[in-house]
Coordinates of C-alpha atoms in Angstrom, one line a residue:
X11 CA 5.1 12.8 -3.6
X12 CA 2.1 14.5 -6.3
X13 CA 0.2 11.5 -7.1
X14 CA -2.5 11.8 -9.6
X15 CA -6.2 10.8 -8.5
X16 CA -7.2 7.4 -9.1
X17 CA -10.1 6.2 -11.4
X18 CA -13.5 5.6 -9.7
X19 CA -13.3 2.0 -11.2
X20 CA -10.4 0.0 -12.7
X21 CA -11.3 -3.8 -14.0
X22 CA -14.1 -5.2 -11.6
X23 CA -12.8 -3.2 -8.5
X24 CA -13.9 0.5 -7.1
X25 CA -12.0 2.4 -5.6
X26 CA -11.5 5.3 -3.7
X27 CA -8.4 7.5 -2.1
X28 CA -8.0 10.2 0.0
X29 CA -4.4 12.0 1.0
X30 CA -4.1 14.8 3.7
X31 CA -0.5 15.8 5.0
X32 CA 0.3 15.6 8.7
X33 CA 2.2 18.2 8.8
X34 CA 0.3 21.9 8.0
X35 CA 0.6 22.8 4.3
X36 CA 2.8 20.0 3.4
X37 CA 1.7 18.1 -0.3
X38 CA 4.4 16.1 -0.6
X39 CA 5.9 13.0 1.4
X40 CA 6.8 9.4 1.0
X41 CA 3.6 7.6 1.1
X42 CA 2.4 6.4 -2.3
X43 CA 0.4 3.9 -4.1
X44 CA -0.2 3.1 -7.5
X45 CA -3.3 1.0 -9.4
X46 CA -2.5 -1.6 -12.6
X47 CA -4.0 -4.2 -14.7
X48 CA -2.8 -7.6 -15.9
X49 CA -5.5 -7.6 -19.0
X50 CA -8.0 -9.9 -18.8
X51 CA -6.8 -11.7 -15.4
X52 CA -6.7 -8.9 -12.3
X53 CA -6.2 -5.9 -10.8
X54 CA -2.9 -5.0 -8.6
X55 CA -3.2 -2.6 -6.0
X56 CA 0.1 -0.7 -4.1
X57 CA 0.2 1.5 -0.7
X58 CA 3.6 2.5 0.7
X59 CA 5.4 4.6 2.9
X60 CA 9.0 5.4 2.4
X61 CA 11.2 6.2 5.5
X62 CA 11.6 10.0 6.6
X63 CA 9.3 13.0 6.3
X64 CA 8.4 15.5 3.6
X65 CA 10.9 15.8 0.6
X66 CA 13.3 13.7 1.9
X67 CA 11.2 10.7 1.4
X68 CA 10.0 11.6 -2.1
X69 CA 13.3 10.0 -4.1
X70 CA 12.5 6.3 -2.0
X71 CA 8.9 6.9 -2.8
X72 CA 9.1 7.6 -6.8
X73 CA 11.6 4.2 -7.2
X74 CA 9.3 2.3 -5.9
X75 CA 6.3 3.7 -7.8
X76 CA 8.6 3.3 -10.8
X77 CA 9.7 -0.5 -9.8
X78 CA 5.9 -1.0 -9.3
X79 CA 4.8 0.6 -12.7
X80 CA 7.7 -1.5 -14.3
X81 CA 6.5 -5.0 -13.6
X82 CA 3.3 -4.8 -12.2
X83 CA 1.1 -5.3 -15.7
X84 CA 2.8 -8.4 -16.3
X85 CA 1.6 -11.9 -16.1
X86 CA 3.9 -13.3 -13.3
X87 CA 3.1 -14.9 -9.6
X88 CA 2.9 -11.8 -7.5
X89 CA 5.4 -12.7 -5.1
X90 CA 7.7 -12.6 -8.2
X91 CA 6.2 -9.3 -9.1
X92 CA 7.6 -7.8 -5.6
X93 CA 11.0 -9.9 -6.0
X94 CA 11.4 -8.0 -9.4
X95 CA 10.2 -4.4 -7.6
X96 CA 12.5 -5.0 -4.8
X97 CA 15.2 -5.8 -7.5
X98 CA 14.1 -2.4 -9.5
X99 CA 14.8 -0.6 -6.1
X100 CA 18.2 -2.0 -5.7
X101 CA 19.5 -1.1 -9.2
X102 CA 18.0 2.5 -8.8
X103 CA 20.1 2.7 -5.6
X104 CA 22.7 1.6 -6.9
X105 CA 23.3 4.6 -9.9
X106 CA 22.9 6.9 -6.7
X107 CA 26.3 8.8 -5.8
X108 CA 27.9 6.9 -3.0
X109 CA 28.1 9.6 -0.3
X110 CA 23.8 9.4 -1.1
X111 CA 23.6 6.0 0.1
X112 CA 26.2 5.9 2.9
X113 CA 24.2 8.4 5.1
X114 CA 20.8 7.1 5.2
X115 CA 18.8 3.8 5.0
X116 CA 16.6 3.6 2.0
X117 CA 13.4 1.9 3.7
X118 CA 9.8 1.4 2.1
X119 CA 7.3 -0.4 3.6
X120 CA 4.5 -1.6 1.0
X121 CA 2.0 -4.1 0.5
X122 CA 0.9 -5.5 -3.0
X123 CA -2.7 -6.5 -3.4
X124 CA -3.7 -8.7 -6.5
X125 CA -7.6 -8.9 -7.1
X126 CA -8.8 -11.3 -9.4
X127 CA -11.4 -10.7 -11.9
X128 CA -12.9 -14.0 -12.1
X129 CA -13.9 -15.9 -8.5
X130 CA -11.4 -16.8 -5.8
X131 CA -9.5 -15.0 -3.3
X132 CA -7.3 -12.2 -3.9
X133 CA -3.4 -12.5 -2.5
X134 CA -1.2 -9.8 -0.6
X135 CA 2.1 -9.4 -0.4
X136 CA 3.3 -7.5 2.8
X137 CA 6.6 -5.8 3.4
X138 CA 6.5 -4.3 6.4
X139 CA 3.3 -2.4 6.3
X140 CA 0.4 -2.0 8.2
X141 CA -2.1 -4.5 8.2
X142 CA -5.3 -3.6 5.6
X143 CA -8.1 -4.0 7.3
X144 CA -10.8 -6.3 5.4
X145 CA -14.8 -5.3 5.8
X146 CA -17.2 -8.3 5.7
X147 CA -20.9 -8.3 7.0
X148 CA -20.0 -5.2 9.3
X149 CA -16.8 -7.1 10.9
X150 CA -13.3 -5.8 10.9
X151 CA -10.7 -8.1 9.9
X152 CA -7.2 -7.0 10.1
X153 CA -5.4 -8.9 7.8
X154 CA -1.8 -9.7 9.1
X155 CA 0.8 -11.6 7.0
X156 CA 1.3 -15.3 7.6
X157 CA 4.8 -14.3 8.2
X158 CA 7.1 -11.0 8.7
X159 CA 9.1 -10.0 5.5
X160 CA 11.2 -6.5 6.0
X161 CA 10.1 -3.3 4.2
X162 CA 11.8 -2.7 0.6
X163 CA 15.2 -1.6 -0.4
X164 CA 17.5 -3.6 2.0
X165 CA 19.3 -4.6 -0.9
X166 CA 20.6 -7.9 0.6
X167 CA 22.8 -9.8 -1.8
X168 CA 20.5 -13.0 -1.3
X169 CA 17.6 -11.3 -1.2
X170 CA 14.0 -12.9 0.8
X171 CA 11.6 -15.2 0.1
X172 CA 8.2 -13.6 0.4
X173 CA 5.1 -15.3 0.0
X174 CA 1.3 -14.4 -1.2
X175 CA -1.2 -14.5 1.6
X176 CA -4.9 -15.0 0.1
X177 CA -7.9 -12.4 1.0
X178 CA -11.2 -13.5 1.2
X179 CA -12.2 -10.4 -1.0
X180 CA -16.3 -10.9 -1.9
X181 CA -18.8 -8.8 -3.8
X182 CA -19.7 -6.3 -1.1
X183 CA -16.4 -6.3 0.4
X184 CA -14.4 -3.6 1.6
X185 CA -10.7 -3.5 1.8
X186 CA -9.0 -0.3 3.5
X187 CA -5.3 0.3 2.4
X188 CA -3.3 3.3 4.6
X189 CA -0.3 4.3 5.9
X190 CA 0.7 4.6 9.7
X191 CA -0.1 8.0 9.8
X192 CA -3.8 7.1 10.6
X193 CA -3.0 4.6 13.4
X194 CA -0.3 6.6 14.7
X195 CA -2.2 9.9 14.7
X196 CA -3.1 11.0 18.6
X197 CA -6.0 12.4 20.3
X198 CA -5.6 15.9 21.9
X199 CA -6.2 13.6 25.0
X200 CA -3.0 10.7 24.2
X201 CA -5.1 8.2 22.7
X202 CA -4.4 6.9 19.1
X203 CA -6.5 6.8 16.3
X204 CA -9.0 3.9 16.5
X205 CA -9.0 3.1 12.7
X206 CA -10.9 0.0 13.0
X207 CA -13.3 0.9 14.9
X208 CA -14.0 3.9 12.8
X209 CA -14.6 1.5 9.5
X210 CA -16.9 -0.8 11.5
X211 CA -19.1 2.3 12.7
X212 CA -19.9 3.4 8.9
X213 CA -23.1 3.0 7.9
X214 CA -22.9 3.4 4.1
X215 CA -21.5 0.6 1.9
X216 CA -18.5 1.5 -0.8
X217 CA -15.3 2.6 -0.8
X218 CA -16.5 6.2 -0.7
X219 CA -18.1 5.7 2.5
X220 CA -15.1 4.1 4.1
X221 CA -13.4 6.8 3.6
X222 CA -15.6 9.6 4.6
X223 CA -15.8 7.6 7.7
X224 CA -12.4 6.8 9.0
X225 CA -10.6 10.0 7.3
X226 CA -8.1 11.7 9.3
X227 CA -4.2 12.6 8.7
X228 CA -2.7 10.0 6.5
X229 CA -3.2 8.8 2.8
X230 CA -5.3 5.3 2.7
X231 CA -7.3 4.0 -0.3
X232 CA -10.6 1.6 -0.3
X233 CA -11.3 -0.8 -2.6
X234 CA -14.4 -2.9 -3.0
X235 CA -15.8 -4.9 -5.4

């Protein structure tokens, strides 16, 4: 989907994005993200990835930003936050025609970052997603949920529990948000992207210069503070 460009700063948090189709001349798809404030308390950070390719994954990908853009702002426990996005998903899906939901599984994988703007650790939510990898003193951390919760719009009539995971997120940090397309992306030779690896090469600090460092065919987003 067209995303706008995100701010070079939002609360106490830079930030930097970069988007580049896999497929040649394509502008649209279903990866996404989305930036908020809760005034005077944090910053909350989305990157997902709806399931299917090109225009077909644009519908999944706008509910979610729309969920996300809903409830986001507000002052609520961010595992909450993604109950209430899930729950935004579900009612969207279920104004669709039926024959529109019958013939395809409505799938987004996200994860939900809160940064605070006082001291502490920020918290992530993960559905699904692939792991954001965390820069500190030159060392790679990929930061993997505590425990699996499924990707978004499942729908199930009970619904999951999904819990916050904290981030040790410091001044002079570096966290690296992207979507499978960089890990999944293959040499000429067979050999997958080595994302990591990439982000602990760079020799400039700030988002910026993780980017320019481990860009390739994917959309991903840096944020440091």
């Amino acid at each position: 989907m067209l995303l706008p460009p995100l701010p070079p700063r939002i609360g106490v948090v830079r930030m930097a994005s970069h988007y580049q189709a896999m497929a040649e001349g394509a502008h649209v798809g279903g990866d996404l993200y989305a930036v908020t404030r809760v005034p005077g308390r944090c910053t909350r950070i989305i990157v997902g990835d709806a399931r299917g390719h090109g225009l077909e994954a644009v519908p999944d990908a706008s509910r979610l930003i729309n969920a996300f853009r809903e409830t986001a702002h507000r002052w609520a426990p961010l595992p909450e936050i993604v109950a209430d996005m899930e729950a935004s998903v579900c009612r969207q899906l279920s104004e669709l025609p039926e024959h529109e939901t019958a013939v395809a599984e409505h799938l987004i994988s996200a994860v939900v970052v809160e940064i605070p703007d006082a001291h502490g650790p920020a918290l992530m939510v993960n559905c699904g997603h692939p792991a954001p990898l965390l820069l500190h003193d030159g060392i790679v951390t990929a930061l993997e949920p505590c425990e699996f919760t499924p990707p978004l719009g499942l729908c199930e009539p009970k619904g999951c529990s999904r819990r916050a995971d904290p981030v040790p997120f410091a001044i002079g940090d570096t966290l690296l948000l992207y979507t499978d397309g960089v890990i999944e992306a293959r040499a000429t030779e067979g050999m997958f992207y080595p994302l990591a690896e990439r982000v602990a090469f760079r020799t400039a600090s700030g988002p910026d210069a993780s980017l320019a460092t481990s860009a390739t065919t994917c959309w991903h987003m840096s944020a440091g503070l």
